[in-house]
Amino acid sequence: MKHTLDEKYFVQSVKKALQILKLFKNRRQELSVTEISQLMELPKSSVHRLLKEMVEEGFLIQDRKTGKYKLGFSILALGGIVKYHIDFFDDARPLLQQFVKKFNLPIHICMMEQQKVTYLMRETGNIPMKLITRTGRQNDIHCTAEGMAILAYKNRQIIDYILSKPLKQHTPYTLTDPDELRDELIKVRSQGFAIMKDTYAVGYSGYAAPIRDYTGEIFLSLAVISKNDCITPTIEEKLIVAIKDTAKEISKIYGYYD
């Protein structure tokens, strides 16, 4: 079977792109253009073209400070391996630390994965509060603010699929009716944040705002989970503003500017 020049070029480009991804191993989590060029034995101009395409597709991300490249969210999300690359969130960590210092409440970065919400990282400071939100843990989407803050921005097919599955009644306050949940998702999207009280565990509330990637797509959420008695109405108002603002700043780190 004969291949056209365009087909051969395409196949070679895909092969080279995959070879570049293989360069990023435990001891080599960041690489410069020069390093990639040397390891691949390719001209820098060719490497630049490949890296540009890979960044646009989200498979690599370029550190704005060092200019080096590291694995992007698209590849890290495959197979759930993102939880093993917490350095992906290093640039966001100072923002989380500032938040914890100001409110004395734990804060999390989460993603929607395999019909669940996964906790990718959390910042707790010196807070003694016991939370079952360790890195890598998964919870149901429909009863968590961190899950609803992402699901609200997905297309109708994804929402319908998630809501068509059996929805566990975690507490007497858990919403399990698909129509009620759709109304809640509309509310989340309208106000730009999610609040879920007593829906996963009685006595606990979740507050979450969406995080966008460089394309503007919602790919993560920023969430605070706290005991109800720690959040007064005054604190709640300030908390919501701070979560939304911090989520916007994190979105900028990943290339989104509104």
Short mmCIF file of C-alpha atoms in Angstrom, two decimals:
data_model
loop_
_atom_site.label_atom_id
_atom_site.label_comp_id
_atom_site.label_asym_id
_atom_site.label_seq_id
_atom_site.Cartn_x
_atom_site.Cartn_y
_atom_site.Cartn_z
CA MET A 1 0.00 0.00 0.00
CA LYS A 2 1.45 3.32 -1.08
CA HIS A 3 1.32 6.42 1.09
CA THR A 4 1.31 10.01 -0.08
CA LEU A 5 3.99 12.43 1.10
CA ASP A 6 1.40 14.13 3.34
CA GLU A 7 0.51 10.82 4.99
CA LYS A 8 4.18 9.97 5.56
CA TYR A 9 4.81 13.42 7.03
CA PHE A 10 1.80 13.01 9.33
CA VAL A 11 2.89 9.58 10.53
CA GLN A 12 6.44 10.81 11.16
CA SER A 13 5.15 13.83 13.08
CA VAL A 14 2.95 11.67 15.29
CA LYS A 15 5.84 9.29 15.91
CA LYS A 16 8.16 12.15 16.87
CA ALA A 17 5.54 13.69 19.14
CA LEU A 18 5.11 10.39 20.97
CA GLN A 19 8.88 10.07 21.29
CA ILE A 20 9.01 13.53 22.85
CA LEU A 21 6.39 12.51 25.42
CA LYS A 22 8.53 9.50 26.33
CA LEU A 23 11.39 11.85 27.24
CA PHE A 24 9.48 13.08 30.29
CA LYS A 25 10.30 10.56 32.97
CA ASN A 26 10.60 10.74 36.76
CA ARG A 27 14.08 12.24 36.61
CA ARG A 28 13.28 14.45 33.63
CA GLN A 29 10.02 16.25 34.35
CA GLU A 30 11.05 19.49 32.62
CA LEU A 31 13.00 19.93 29.39
CA SER A 32 14.13 22.89 27.32
CA VAL A 33 13.96 23.12 23.53
CA THR A 34 17.73 22.60 23.39
CA GLU A 35 17.56 19.49 25.57
CA ILE A 36 14.72 18.00 23.52
CA SER A 37 16.55 18.83 20.30
CA GLN A 38 19.68 17.05 21.54
CA LEU A 39 17.85 14.01 22.90
CA MET A 40 15.78 13.64 19.73
CA GLU A 41 18.68 14.51 17.43
CA LEU A 42 16.44 16.94 15.58
CA PRO A 43 16.92 20.57 14.52
CA LYS A 44 15.57 23.14 16.96
CA SER A 45 13.26 24.50 14.26
CA SER A 46 11.60 21.10 13.88
CA VAL A 47 11.30 20.68 17.64
CA HIS A 48 9.75 24.14 17.96
CA ARG A 49 7.03 23.23 15.47
CA LEU A 50 6.23 19.99 17.26
CA LEU A 51 6.20 21.61 20.70
CA LYS A 52 3.90 24.38 19.48
CA GLU A 53 1.33 21.81 18.31
CA MET A 54 1.66 19.75 21.47
CA VAL A 55 1.13 22.81 23.69
CA GLU A 56 -1.93 23.84 21.67
CA GLU A 57 -3.41 20.38 22.17
CA GLY A 58 -2.65 20.45 25.89
CA PHE A 59 -0.17 17.56 25.88
CA LEU A 60 2.65 19.84 27.01
CA ILE A 61 2.72 23.07 28.94
CA GLN A 62 5.47 25.69 28.86
CA ASP A 63 6.63 27.18 32.13
CA ARG A 64 6.39 30.95 31.74
CA LYS A 65 9.33 31.53 34.11
CA THR A 66 11.87 29.00 32.82
CA GLY A 67 10.65 28.51 29.26
CA LYS A 68 10.93 24.76 29.78
CA TYR A 69 8.26 22.23 28.89
CA LYS A 70 6.51 19.66 31.05
CA LEU A 71 3.61 17.27 30.66
CA GLY A 72 0.30 19.03 30.16
CA PHE A 73 -3.13 18.23 31.51
CA SER A 74 -4.31 16.27 28.47
CA ILE A 75 -1.65 13.61 28.92
CA LEU A 76 -1.68 13.68 32.72
CA ALA A 77 -5.42 13.02 32.77
CA LEU A 78 -4.98 9.77 30.83
CA GLY A 79 -5.15 6.84 33.22
CA GLY A 80 -5.36 9.09 36.25
CA ILE A 81 -1.59 9.62 36.39
CA VAL A 82 -2.04 13.29 37.20
CA LYS A 83 -1.98 12.48 40.90
CA TYR A 84 1.63 11.37 40.50
CA HIS A 85 2.65 14.72 39.00
CA ILE A 86 1.71 17.17 41.72
CA ASP A 87 4.47 19.47 40.49
CA PHE A 88 2.02 20.32 37.70
CA PHE A 89 0.34 22.52 40.32
CA ASP A 90 3.46 24.07 41.82
CA ASP A 91 2.74 27.47 40.31
CA ALA A 92 -0.71 27.46 41.93
CA ARG A 93 0.48 26.43 45.37
CA PRO A 94 1.41 29.97 46.61
CA LEU A 95 -2.15 31.11 45.82
CA LEU A 96 -3.56 28.23 47.84
CA GLN A 97 -1.21 28.96 50.73
CA GLN A 98 -2.31 32.60 50.77
CA PHE A 99 -5.93 31.49 50.83
CA VAL A 100 -5.39 29.08 53.73
CA LYS A 101 -3.51 31.73 55.68
CA LYS A 102 -6.34 34.23 55.21
CA PHE A 103 -9.32 31.97 55.96
CA ASN A 104 -7.75 29.15 58.00
CA LEU A 105 -9.69 26.68 55.87
CA PRO A 106 -8.36 23.83 53.69
CA ILE A 107 -8.53 24.26 49.93
CA HIS A 108 -8.39 21.69 47.12
CA ILE A 109 -7.82 21.42 43.38
CA CYS A 110 -10.05 18.76 41.85
CA MET A 111 -10.86 17.21 38.48
CA MET A 112 -13.70 15.18 36.99
CA GLU A 113 -12.42 11.73 36.08
CA GLN A 114 -14.26 8.50 35.23
CA GLN A 115 -17.62 9.87 36.38
CA LYS A 116 -16.14 10.88 39.74
CA VAL A 117 -14.49 13.96 41.19
CA THR A 118 -10.84 13.35 42.08
CA TYR A 119 -8.81 15.34 44.62
CA LEU A 120 -5.53 16.22 42.94
CA MET A 121 -3.96 18.27 45.70
CA ARG A 122 -4.89 20.13 48.84
CA GLU A 123 -3.38 22.81 51.02
CA THR A 124 -4.26 22.66 54.71
CA GLY A 125 -1.58 24.72 56.45
CA ASN A 126 -1.68 23.92 60.17
CA ILE A 127 -5.41 23.20 60.24
CA PRO A 128 -6.14 20.20 62.52
CA MET A 129 -9.43 19.42 60.76
CA LYS A 130 -9.77 15.79 59.65
CA LEU A 131 -10.94 15.51 56.05
CA ILE A 132 -11.34 12.46 53.82
CA THR A 133 -10.00 14.32 50.80
CA ARG A 134 -6.51 12.91 50.45
CA THR A 135 -4.77 13.22 47.09
CA GLY A 136 -6.16 10.67 44.64
CA ARG A 137 -9.40 10.04 46.53
CA GLN A 138 -12.61 10.08 44.50
CA ASN A 139 -16.12 11.11 45.50
CA ASP A 140 -19.45 11.29 43.73
CA ILE A 141 -20.05 14.32 41.57
CA HIS A 142 -23.72 14.98 42.32
CA CYS A 143 -23.25 15.53 46.05
CA THR A 144 -20.07 17.65 46.03
CA ALA A 145 -19.56 21.30 45.17
CA GLU A 146 -16.20 20.43 43.64
CA GLY A 147 -17.90 18.01 41.26
CA MET A 148 -20.88 20.20 40.42
CA ALA A 149 -18.61 23.19 39.67
CA ILE A 150 -17.11 21.18 36.80
CA LEU A 151 -20.17 19.24 35.62
CA ALA A 152 -22.17 22.46 35.24
CA TYR A 153 -19.97 23.46 32.31
CA LYS A 154 -20.00 20.13 30.46
CA ASN A 155 -22.16 19.54 27.40
CA ARG A 156 -25.66 18.13 27.65
CA GLN A 157 -24.61 14.63 26.60
CA ILE A 158 -22.10 14.35 29.45
CA ILE A 159 -24.54 15.78 32.00
CA ASP A 160 -27.30 13.41 30.85
CA TYR A 161 -24.91 10.46 31.04
CA ILE A 162 -23.75 11.27 34.58
CA LEU A 163 -27.29 11.88 35.82
CA SER A 164 -28.59 8.69 34.21
CA LYS A 165 -26.41 6.60 36.52
CA PRO A 166 -27.58 5.48 40.00
CA LEU A 167 -27.09 8.46 42.32
CA LYS A 168 -26.23 7.51 45.88
CA GLN A 169 -28.20 9.05 48.75
CA HIS A 170 -25.33 9.94 51.09
CA THR A 171 -27.47 11.98 53.51
CA PRO A 172 -31.13 13.00 53.80
CA TYR A 173 -30.15 16.21 51.99
CA THR A 174 -28.45 14.64 48.96
CA LEU A 175 -30.11 15.55 45.67
CA THR A 176 -30.71 12.43 43.60
CA ASP A 177 -33.50 13.59 41.31
CA PRO A 178 -31.96 14.32 37.86
CA ASP A 179 -34.30 17.25 37.20
CA GLU A 180 -33.47 18.89 40.53
CA LEU A 181 -29.78 18.38 39.84
CA ARG A 182 -30.14 19.95 36.37
CA ASP A 183 -31.74 22.99 38.00
CA GLU A 184 -28.83 23.14 40.44
CA LEU A 185 -26.31 22.94 37.57
CA ILE A 186 -28.05 25.84 35.82
CA LYS A 187 -27.75 27.82 39.06
CA VAL A 188 -24.06 26.96 39.39
CA ARG A 189 -23.34 28.09 35.86
CA SER A 190 -25.31 31.30 36.32
CA GLN A 191 -23.55 32.37 39.52
CA GLY A 192 -20.13 30.96 38.69
CA PHE A 193 -19.72 28.81 41.80
CA ALA A 194 -21.26 25.85 43.59
CA ILE A 195 -22.40 25.43 47.17
CA MET A 196 -23.44 22.05 48.58
CA LYS A 197 -24.45 21.83 52.25
CA ASP A 198 -24.91 18.54 54.12
CA THR A 199 -25.17 16.65 50.83
CA TYR A 200 -22.13 14.41 51.26
CA ALA A 201 -21.78 14.50 55.04
CA VAL A 202 -24.14 16.11 57.51
CA GLY A 203 -22.52 19.08 59.19
CA TYR A 204 -20.15 19.82 56.30
CA SER A 205 -20.39 22.24 53.38
CA GLY A 206 -18.51 22.55 50.12
CA TYR A 207 -17.79 25.71 48.12
CA ALA A 208 -16.21 25.50 44.67
CA ALA A 209 -15.42 27.58 41.59
CA PRO A 210 -14.33 26.42 38.12
CA ILE A 211 -10.77 26.66 36.76
CA ARG A 212 -10.24 27.09 33.00
CA ASP A 213 -7.42 25.91 30.80
CA TYR A 214 -5.80 27.89 27.97
CA THR A 215 -8.75 27.14 25.65
CA GLY A 216 -11.31 28.44 28.14
CA GLU A 217 -12.61 24.96 28.92
CA ILE A 218 -13.43 24.12 32.54
CA PHE A 219 -11.01 21.34 33.47
CA LEU A 220 -10.60 21.69 37.24
CA SER A 221 -12.36 23.12 40.27
CA LEU A 222 -11.09 24.94 43.33
CA ALA A 223 -12.92 23.86 46.47
CA VAL A 224 -13.18 24.51 50.18
CA ILE A 225 -14.75 21.86 52.41
CA SER A 226 -15.53 22.87 55.96
CA LYS A 227 -17.67 22.22 58.99
CA ASN A 228 -20.85 24.27 58.83
CA ASP A 229 -20.23 25.96 62.17
CA CYS A 230 -16.95 27.40 60.86
CA ILE A 231 -18.74 29.45 58.20
CA THR A 232 -20.79 32.43 59.34
CA PRO A 233 -22.87 34.37 56.76
CA THR A 234 -20.23 37.13 56.74
CA ILE A 235 -17.39 34.67 56.22
CA GLU A 236 -19.37 32.83 53.55
CA GLU A 237 -19.79 35.97 51.46
CA LYS A 238 -16.06 36.74 51.59
CA LEU A 239 -15.19 33.08 51.05
CA ILE A 240 -17.15 32.82 47.80
CA VAL A 241 -15.52 35.95 46.39
CA ALA A 242 -12.05 34.70 47.35
CA ILE A 243 -12.60 31.23 45.85
CA LYS A 244 -13.79 32.74 42.55
CA ASP A 245 -10.90 35.22 42.45
CA THR A 246 -8.32 32.56 43.28
CA ALA A 247 -9.76 30.22 40.63
CA LYS A 248 -9.41 33.01 38.05
CA GLU A 249 -5.77 33.56 39.04
CA ILE A 250 -5.06 29.85 38.70
CA SER A 251 -6.75 29.87 35.29
CA LYS A 252 -4.28 32.57 34.22
CA ILE A 253 -1.39 30.31 35.21
CA TYR A 254 -2.69 27.76 32.74
CA GLY A 255 -3.07 30.32 29.98
CA TYR A 256 -6.64 31.59 30.26
CA TYR A 257 -7.24 35.35 30.31
CA ASP A 258 -10.82 36.63 30.17
#
